[in-house]
Structures are given as C-alpha cells and as structure tokens.
Amino acid sequence: MKKGEKLVIIGCGGVGGPASILSKRLMPEVEVTNIREEKRFIVR
Amino acid sequence: MAGLVTGDSIVNPDAKLTGAGVITLIDRVTKVDPKGKKVLLSGGKELAYDKLVLGMGSSPVLPPIPGNDLDGIFVLRSLRHAEAMRQFLSIKKPKRLVFIGAGFVSLELAVLLKQADPDYEITVIECLGYPLPTMLDAELGGRVGKFLEEKGIELRMNSRTIDILGKSGAVSGVKLDSGEVINCEMLFMNVGARPNLDIAIDAGLVMGQYGIEVNQFLETSNSDIMAAGDCANCFHFVTGRPNPGALRGPAVIMGRLVAKRLAGYEIPFPGILNASACSLIDLNIAATGLSEQQAKDEGFEPLSATVDSRSKHGMIPDMKPWTLKLVFDKNSKKLIGGQILSADISPVKEIDAISALILGGKTIEDLTVFMTAGNPDCSPEPSMEPIAIAGEQALQKLRN
C-alpha cells in the first residue's frame, strides 16, 4: 500500500488485532482503522 | 470460568491498538460496498477504504434441536458468554449440567466445574464414539473417556440429542435418540462454529466450501479485499483441500500475513494443521495434522506408531507418563499427524515439534535421526525419546 492510503480491517479477534498492529508497524504512513462489534478487545 | 479473575482484568486494553496508531471503532459493519470502496456502519457512518480486510470470525453453532431457545442454554466463544454462564451458575445454582459435544471446550469446562464442585452431576453427550473425536483416534480417545468417568463425569457417546425439554421457559432436560431422558438445569452446547459471512456474501465475493474463497496470499475474488481466519475458506496443509479451521493460532498468523502482503511481502499461507491442545487438569492432550481415521477418510494409507514415554528421566521424582502417537502416509513415508496424551503438562508442547516436522515434509527415515535437547528434569532419557522411537517403529512396520 502507498502513503496516505486507507486500510480498513473488520474484526478484532484472531485476525484483526495482529493485522492492524503489524500493518501500522510495516506501513506507518497508511491510515489503519479497525472496526469491531465487541465492546471489549479479546482476552490476553 | 474458574472464577480466578474478573473479565475486565484479562482483556487487552484498547490502548494496545490505539497506542500502535490504529484508529479503533466499536460498531457493527452492516454492508461492504465494493464498487464505492466503502463500508457502512450501523450508526450510519460510512468509511472509505483502499484495501479492506475481512476478519469477522465465526459464531458458535446452536444445533436446530427443538427447545434450543430455552433459558439455561449456553455456548462459549467470548468473554460475555463466560460471564453469562458464571452469573447463571452463581444465581440459579443448577445441580445437573449437560454438555452436548465432547470437544475440548466442553471437556475443559466440564472438568473445571466438576473440580470446583464435585456435587455437580455432569453428563457429556457426543454423537461420535469417543471424546475429542476430531483430535484423537479411538484408542487415545477411549483413554480420555475412561479418565472422565473416573472423575465422575457421565458419558453418552454415539448419542444424539433429539429434543431439549423445558419447564416454565427454562431447560429441564434433554432426550437422546436412545430414548433416554437426562434431566438438567443447565445445558452447554459445543458442536462447532459457523463462519460469519453475511456482509461478504452481500458484497458478492466468491465463497468456498467453508468460507470466503482466498488464494495462498489470502486475497479474495476482489483485488482490494482480503480475508483471513475463521471466515476464510482455509485449506489443510496435508490434504491441500478446504478445511474448516476455527482456531485462534492460525488466525493470528493469517492476520500478520495479511499485513505483510499489504506491505509487499510474498509469503504464502502454508495451510492449517489444526494443531490444538486441551488441559483437563490431570490429563493433557494435544494433536496436529490428521488422525489415523481422518487420514483413511482422506484417501491416505496410514501407518502409525504409538510410544509410551516419560516426562523426566526415570530416576527423577514426579516423573509422569505420556503417550505419543504418530501417523505417517505409507506411500510417501511422510509424517502427517500426531497425538499426545500426558499426565504432566510439559510434554504437550512437543506437538509443536510434530507440527514443524509435518510442515518440513519429514519422513519416517528423517524421524529416526531426530535428535532432541535433553535434561533429566524435563525429558526422558535420550534412548527413550519418543519421536525417534516412533520413527524406528514405523520403519520396521514398513519393512515388514
């Protein structure tokens, strides 16, 4: 992805959390948005 | 579920995401518009994207048995399910608990509750012949069954629940296909999960047998949309065929793989092995790849080797027994599956060595020269290391 592009990730269970965090780390100039339905993020 | 911690104390804080620079929205996505490249949220907001990742996961299956909407029926998938069950247990104080499905979620819960209160009358019902049937073959599954019965848990294997009985809107029992009625005040269902696909289907993405069709880089039929985890049509590493993966481990790996793909890497997903582990306090179980029965069902000619081992050298106090079963494909001689039953918890993670050997395409001969780290406090004596011994056993079976 390129600088300034938008990445949207639906879900924050097994896939969404790691995908969001690593995407931002690898592509810091991409806007990363995570959308989840559950009020609480998955347990540790 | 053990009541050792509160729910809020074990969730990841949102700061884990926001601190990493991720914008976090708590909302429900009602629609994906692939042409307009935007998602619609339940609050009315629209969010544009250049790339979209679908990780909606799956939801527990509630089998279509009459009465499945009565009070006192539970599934366990997320923290709110656990909290609801704990509240029910503490307020309603049920005495008789029935579990439908003898998978690892059911069994861990059953054993935990029985240990917490030995007065609970617990029955586990399973339509297949023994506990943990998707992880183990019959001989090891039978040993798990014996262990559960010794713990005072009743088993009804090879049994189907045909009716859920109720009284005043609450569950009062179940009726089996044998005609037996088992009375209960709480019913727990653990019979699998169904991928959450509504928005993906509505978006017109191509579907596979078990979820959203993806290629080896987790890309869907739409070049701007990727999918991973329980909602994607995973494939099995050994068979190459679609497989309903529903475990957190592969989902995490797929999540990271998606990020790397978007950043320009070309690392393909190797396929799942369904490696899983289960702890029943005094008995610990793990499995990976195909069981011998699954291998036959998939058209392999399996060859297996079972070895009894020890958690430590024989002279060390607290040494406990464990059993390893390896499954090979007779034609290619490759390792395709493994199962572990262990009294001590530490040998269970040897299943990861088995997974690595399967992924590395290792054969019977390779395993006979597999050398491991050893220490009297955490391994058997080197001449009794079970992976190499299983290789030797399999080699002799091939020769014969």
XYZ file of C-alpha atoms in Angstrom:
444
model
C 0.000 0.000 0.000
C 1.086 3.598 -0.521
C 1.461 6.621 1.721
C -1.884 8.142 2.689
C -3.976 5.154 1.609
C -6.671 3.767 3.884
C -6.738 0.246 5.243
C -9.906 -0.882 7.000
C -9.948 -4.115 8.985
C -13.222 -5.642 10.120
C -13.000 -7.760 13.256
C -10.552 -7.793 16.153
C -10.333 -11.388 17.279
C -7.615 -13.632 15.975
C -7.039 -11.824 12.668
C -7.943 -8.193 13.190
C -5.732 -7.262 16.127
C -2.463 -8.662 14.749
C -3.325 -7.459 11.221
C -3.981 -3.925 12.477
C -0.907 -3.628 14.663
C 1.531 -5.158 12.180
C 0.067 -3.175 9.262
C 0.686 0.066 11.105
C 4.200 -1.027 12.034
C 5.116 -2.034 8.466
C 3.252 0.809 6.768
C 3.290 3.732 9.232
C 2.048 6.192 6.612
C -1.076 4.179 5.824
C -4.205 5.038 7.825
C -5.285 1.848 9.570
C -8.778 1.569 11.029
C -10.023 -1.431 12.964
C -13.758 -1.935 13.413
C -15.079 -4.410 15.944
C -18.513 -5.119 17.321
C -17.499 -6.421 20.751
C -17.108 -3.724 23.377
C -14.066 -5.422 24.857
C -10.970 -6.410 22.942
C -10.094 -10.090 23.076
C -8.662 -11.552 26.274
C -4.878 -11.823 26.732
C -14.821 -19.727 34.233
C -12.760 -20.843 37.212
C -13.588 -17.561 38.946
C -9.924 -16.731 39.475
C -10.029 -13.366 37.717
C -12.618 -10.834 36.586
C -13.375 -10.486 32.910
C -12.236 -6.897 32.696
C -8.846 -7.748 34.175
C -7.954 -10.113 31.351
C -8.971 -8.171 28.258
C -6.402 -6.395 26.173
C -6.768 -2.644 26.655
C -7.738 -0.666 23.575
C -4.515 1.243 24.105
C -2.773 -1.764 22.595
C -4.326 -0.783 19.270
C -4.577 2.989 19.634
C -1.078 3.139 21.086
C 0.138 1.461 17.902
C -1.517 4.204 15.850
C -4.596 2.189 14.848
C -7.921 4.038 14.707
C -10.385 1.911 16.651
C -14.122 1.940 16.057
C -16.626 -0.104 18.059
C -19.564 -0.610 15.753
C -21.212 -3.172 13.531
C -20.471 -3.225 9.809
C -23.780 -3.613 8.030
C -22.588 -3.564 4.460
C -19.494 -3.591 2.279
C -19.797 -1.597 -0.951
C -17.020 -2.955 -3.196
C -17.846 -0.601 -6.111
C -17.787 2.504 -3.928
C -14.962 1.025 -1.825
C -16.602 1.834 1.463
C -18.085 0.095 4.464
C -21.349 1.118 6.109
C -21.706 1.030 9.884
C -24.825 0.528 11.984
C -24.554 4.062 13.339
C -24.914 5.393 9.781
C -21.275 6.243 9.285
C -19.538 5.366 6.032
C -15.852 4.588 5.896
C -13.903 4.657 2.657
C -11.090 2.193 2.078
C -8.337 1.493 -0.411
C -7.855 -2.002 0.965
C -10.227 -3.974 3.166
C -9.533 -6.972 5.390
C -12.370 -9.233 6.469
C -11.769 -10.983 9.800
C -15.315 -11.406 11.074
C -14.570 -14.767 12.617
C -17.260 -17.297 13.371
C -20.111 -17.872 15.772
C -20.939 -20.972 17.791
C -23.392 -23.303 16.155
C -26.641 -23.786 18.013
C -27.911 -27.048 16.556
C -31.523 -26.930 15.353
C -32.865 -29.104 18.148
C -36.377 -28.237 19.354
C -36.078 -26.271 22.591
C -32.710 -24.676 21.801
C -34.058 -21.247 22.769
C -34.909 -22.097 26.375
C -33.256 -20.311 29.284
C -30.258 -22.039 30.784
C -28.613 -22.927 27.463
C -25.096 -21.646 26.855
C -22.262 -21.588 24.353
C -18.733 -20.349 24.993
C -16.940 -18.201 22.466
C -16.192 -14.885 24.109
C -15.887 -13.238 27.481
C -19.558 -12.252 27.609
C -20.564 -15.907 27.206
C -18.293 -16.883 30.112
C -19.665 -14.081 32.285
C -23.259 -15.051 31.482
C -22.558 -18.644 32.451
C -20.814 -17.708 35.688
C -23.728 -15.493 36.643
C -26.203 -18.299 35.919
C -24.182 -20.784 37.957
C -23.979 -18.473 40.947
C -27.622 -17.307 40.881
C -29.578 -20.340 39.695
C -27.247 -22.901 41.285
C -28.006 -25.738 38.867
C -27.077 -29.188 40.095
C -27.306 -31.190 36.883
C -25.330 -29.995 33.888
C -25.402 -31.484 30.412
C -22.789 -30.836 27.734
C -23.593 -31.508 24.085
C -20.376 -32.133 22.161
C -17.231 -33.732 23.566
C -14.777 -31.274 22.046
C -12.069 -29.599 24.052
C -14.159 -26.587 25.077
C -16.843 -28.826 26.575
C -14.396 -31.117 28.307
C -12.235 -28.376 29.821
C -15.371 -26.720 31.166
C -16.860 -29.977 32.450
C -13.684 -30.957 34.295
C -13.203 -27.445 35.683
C -16.746 -27.292 37.046
C -16.591 -30.811 38.480
C -13.390 -29.932 40.281
C -14.915 -26.672 41.557
C -17.967 -28.528 42.883
C -17.854 -32.342 42.997
C -21.605 -32.323 43.711
C -22.347 -31.235 40.136
C -23.869 -34.114 38.170
C -22.324 -33.721 34.742
C -23.126 -35.646 31.581
C -21.313 -35.214 28.270
C -23.146 -36.272 25.100
C -21.308 -36.900 21.823
C -22.608 -38.222 18.516
C -19.274 -39.876 17.682
C -17.751 -42.797 19.542
C -15.350 -41.185 21.997
C -14.278 -37.815 23.435
C -12.209 -35.393 21.337
C -13.062 -37.258 18.124
C -11.674 -34.567 15.810
C -8.316 -34.608 17.627
C -7.723 -38.249 18.526
C -8.106 -41.769 17.270
C -10.283 -44.222 19.145
C -7.627 -45.783 21.355
C -6.434 -42.473 22.833
C -9.953 -41.027 22.829
C -11.078 -44.068 24.781
C -8.443 -43.323 27.411
C -9.788 -39.769 27.718
C -13.251 -41.254 28.189
C -12.029 -43.533 30.968
C -10.317 -40.558 32.646
C -13.548 -38.531 32.552
C -15.570 -41.384 34.021
C -13.015 -41.767 36.805
C -13.600 -38.069 37.532
C -17.297 -38.808 37.974
C -18.413 -37.382 34.639
C -21.065 -39.452 32.874
C -20.593 -40.047 29.172
C -23.127 -40.797 26.463
C -21.062 -41.441 23.331
C -22.608 -42.414 19.977
C -25.660 -40.454 21.115
C -27.663 -37.663 19.537
C -29.819 -35.181 21.340
C -33.200 -35.072 19.606
C -35.135 -32.836 21.956
C -34.421 -30.211 24.586
C -37.047 -30.304 27.306
C -38.237 -27.293 29.205
C -40.317 -26.188 32.153
C -41.560 -22.625 32.589
C -39.290 -21.419 29.781
C -36.114 -22.952 31.208
C -34.256 -26.077 30.202
C -35.196 -29.127 32.268
C -33.540 -31.935 30.361
C -32.569 -33.498 27.072
C -33.915 -36.513 25.223
C -31.463 -38.736 23.354
C -32.046 -40.830 20.249
C -31.870 -43.891 22.514
C -34.993 -42.655 24.259
C -33.105 -41.834 27.450
C -34.029 -38.572 29.150
C -31.340 -36.796 31.138
C -32.632 -34.136 33.490
C -30.628 -30.944 33.862
C -30.869 -27.309 34.886
C -28.093 -26.086 32.583
C -27.177 -27.102 29.070
C -23.913 -26.262 27.338
C -23.513 -26.661 23.584
C -20.158 -27.109 21.883
C -20.773 -28.567 18.449
C -18.727 -26.299 16.229
C -18.706 -22.835 14.754
C -20.142 -21.244 11.634
C -18.224 -18.512 9.770
C -19.773 -15.024 9.825
C -20.279 -14.365 6.123
C -23.325 -12.115 5.678
C -21.509 -8.970 4.576
C -19.088 -10.943 2.388
C -21.909 -12.763 0.576
C -23.783 -9.495 0.164
C -20.625 -7.930 -1.304
C -20.601 -10.590 -3.995
C -17.333 -12.245 -3.007
C -16.794 -15.786 -4.243
C -17.428 -18.298 -1.493
C -15.618 -21.580 -0.902
C -16.792 -24.649 0.953
C -16.106 -23.250 4.435
C -15.931 -19.515 3.953
C -14.698 -16.703 1.738
C -12.589 -18.103 -1.087
C -8.994 -16.883 -0.823
C -5.755 -17.643 -2.625
C -2.481 -18.544 -0.936
C -1.905 -14.861 -0.133
C -5.367 -14.546 1.485
C -6.687 -12.401 -1.368
C -10.354 -12.745 -2.281
C -12.080 -12.547 -5.661
C -11.990 -8.751 -5.258
C -8.474 -7.398 -5.665
C -8.946 -4.805 -2.910
C -10.355 -7.188 -0.321
C -8.531 -9.823 1.727
C -9.978 -12.330 4.174
C -8.470 -14.475 6.893
C -9.237 -16.563 9.949
C -12.472 -18.402 10.649
C -14.403 -16.559 7.921
C -11.974 -17.590 5.169
C -12.029 -20.886 3.291
C -8.887 -22.354 4.823
C -7.141 -25.362 3.358
C -5.368 -28.177 5.140
C -1.581 -28.405 4.735
C -1.570 -32.209 4.425
C -4.545 -32.724 2.102
C -4.472 -29.386 0.229
C -8.263 -29.458 0.466
C -10.647 -26.990 2.131
C -10.866 -27.420 5.868
C -12.988 -25.597 8.454
C -10.240 -24.062 10.548
C -11.605 -22.366 13.667
C -8.635 -21.908 15.944
C -7.051 -18.706 17.192
C -3.462 -19.722 16.436
C -3.808 -19.872 12.647
C -5.994 -16.736 12.712
C -3.182 -14.750 14.352
C -0.662 -15.996 11.783
C -3.051 -15.176 8.954
C -3.639 -11.707 10.400
C 0.102 -10.994 10.353
C 0.389 -12.498 6.869
C -2.291 -10.141 5.568
C -0.333 -7.183 6.931
C 2.867 -8.400 5.308
C 1.118 -8.976 1.973
C -0.244 -5.440 2.001
C 3.281 -4.206 2.741
C 4.601 -6.008 -0.320
C 5.842 -9.342 1.019
C 5.177 -12.563 -0.906
C 4.862 -15.170 1.805
C 2.176 -17.761 1.048
C -0.002 -19.266 3.758
C 1.035 -22.917 4.086
C -2.349 -24.258 5.152
C -3.610 -25.279 8.552
C -2.779 -28.329 10.622
C -5.488 -27.792 13.251
C -2.871 -28.107 15.987
C -4.688 -27.857 19.293
C -4.190 -28.638 22.953
C -6.515 -29.309 25.846
C -5.855 -29.422 29.560
C -8.119 -31.473 31.789
C -6.089 -30.703 34.909
C -4.576 -34.191 35.397
C -4.643 -35.129 31.736
C -3.295 -33.028 28.917
C -3.956 -33.660 25.275
C -2.630 -32.268 22.014
C -2.967 -33.154 18.368
C -1.898 -31.896 14.987
C -2.355 -32.876 11.378
C -4.536 -35.877 10.569
C -5.557 -38.661 12.901
C -5.278 -42.180 11.515
C -9.030 -42.259 10.893
C -9.000 -38.840 9.198
C -6.082 -39.994 7.032
C -8.109 -43.006 5.869
C -11.148 -40.802 5.226
C -8.947 -38.536 3.077
C -7.715 -41.463 0.994
C -4.295 -41.983 2.556
C -2.922 -45.383 3.508
C -1.801 -44.529 7.030
C 0.816 -46.226 9.105
C 1.013 -45.349 12.774
C 3.373 -45.765 15.699
C 2.490 -45.322 19.373
C 5.152 -44.856 22.034
C 4.873 -44.558 25.799
C 7.329 -42.074 27.245
C 8.145 -40.163 30.398
C 8.164 -36.503 31.359
C 11.568 -36.872 33.054
C 14.344 -39.461 33.489
C 13.086 -42.414 35.458
C 15.216 -41.610 38.494
C 13.774 -38.079 38.937
C 10.875 -37.630 41.400
C 7.456 -36.699 39.966
C 8.190 -38.363 36.650
C 4.859 -38.824 34.832
C 3.923 -40.934 31.826
C 2.885 -39.661 28.425
C 1.950 -41.290 25.135
C 2.786 -40.176 21.633
C 1.065 -41.447 18.508
C 2.417 -40.520 15.093
C 0.609 -41.056 11.810
C 2.516 -41.447 8.549
C 1.449 -41.771 4.940
C 2.662 -45.227 3.885
C 3.156 -44.220 0.259
C 5.209 -41.050 0.688
C 6.518 -42.124 4.127
C 5.825 -38.574 5.305
C 4.629 -37.645 8.778
C 1.031 -36.414 8.534
C -0.272 -36.323 12.100
C 0.437 -36.662 15.780
C -1.384 -37.060 19.085
C -0.178 -36.705 22.664
C -1.765 -37.776 25.936
C 0.184 -36.708 29.011
C -0.297 -36.687 32.761
C 2.162 -33.792 33.055
C 1.510 -30.595 31.108
C 5.028 -30.045 29.766
C 5.264 -32.817 27.113
C 2.115 -31.495 25.441
C 4.045 -28.757 23.648
C 6.081 -31.445 21.864
C 3.153 -31.291 19.472
C 4.787 -28.191 18.026
C 7.845 -30.272 17.099
C 5.447 -32.671 15.366
C 3.815 -29.762 13.515
C 7.239 -28.500 12.432
C 8.219 -31.957 11.182
C 4.967 -32.232 9.203
C 5.432 -28.768 7.685
C 9.024 -29.701 6.838
C 7.816 -32.751 4.937
C 9.858 -35.062 7.137
C 9.685 -38.792 6.551
C 9.907 -41.919 8.665
C 13.652 -42.139 7.982
C 14.135 -38.465 8.923
C 12.481 -39.081 12.285
C 14.826 -41.950 13.141
C 17.694 -39.422 13.201
C 15.755 -36.694 15.028
C 17.875 -35.512 17.946
C 16.433 -33.531 20.837
C 17.708 -31.475 23.724
C 17.670 -33.481 26.922
C 17.777 -32.858 30.628
C 16.777 -35.326 33.359
C 14.243 -32.854 34.775
C 12.417 -32.129 31.539
C 12.885 -35.040 29.160
C 13.102 -38.807 29.059
C 16.472 -40.469 28.791
C 17.765 -39.919 25.196
C 17.356 -43.594 24.319
C 13.673 -43.211 25.157
C 12.960 -40.023 23.192
C 9.606 -40.934 21.658
C 9.683 -39.126 18.295
C 12.768 -41.033 17.149
C 11.417 -44.277 18.608
C 8.128 -43.789 16.762
C 10.210 -43.347 13.599
C 12.038 -46.615 14.320
C 8.740 -48.427 14.921
C 7.300 -47.102 11.674
C 10.468 -48.071 9.787
C 10.147 -51.671 10.999
C 6.459 -51.742 10.064
C 7.400 -50.608 6.543
C 9.993 -53.339 6.281
C 7.502 -55.951 7.423
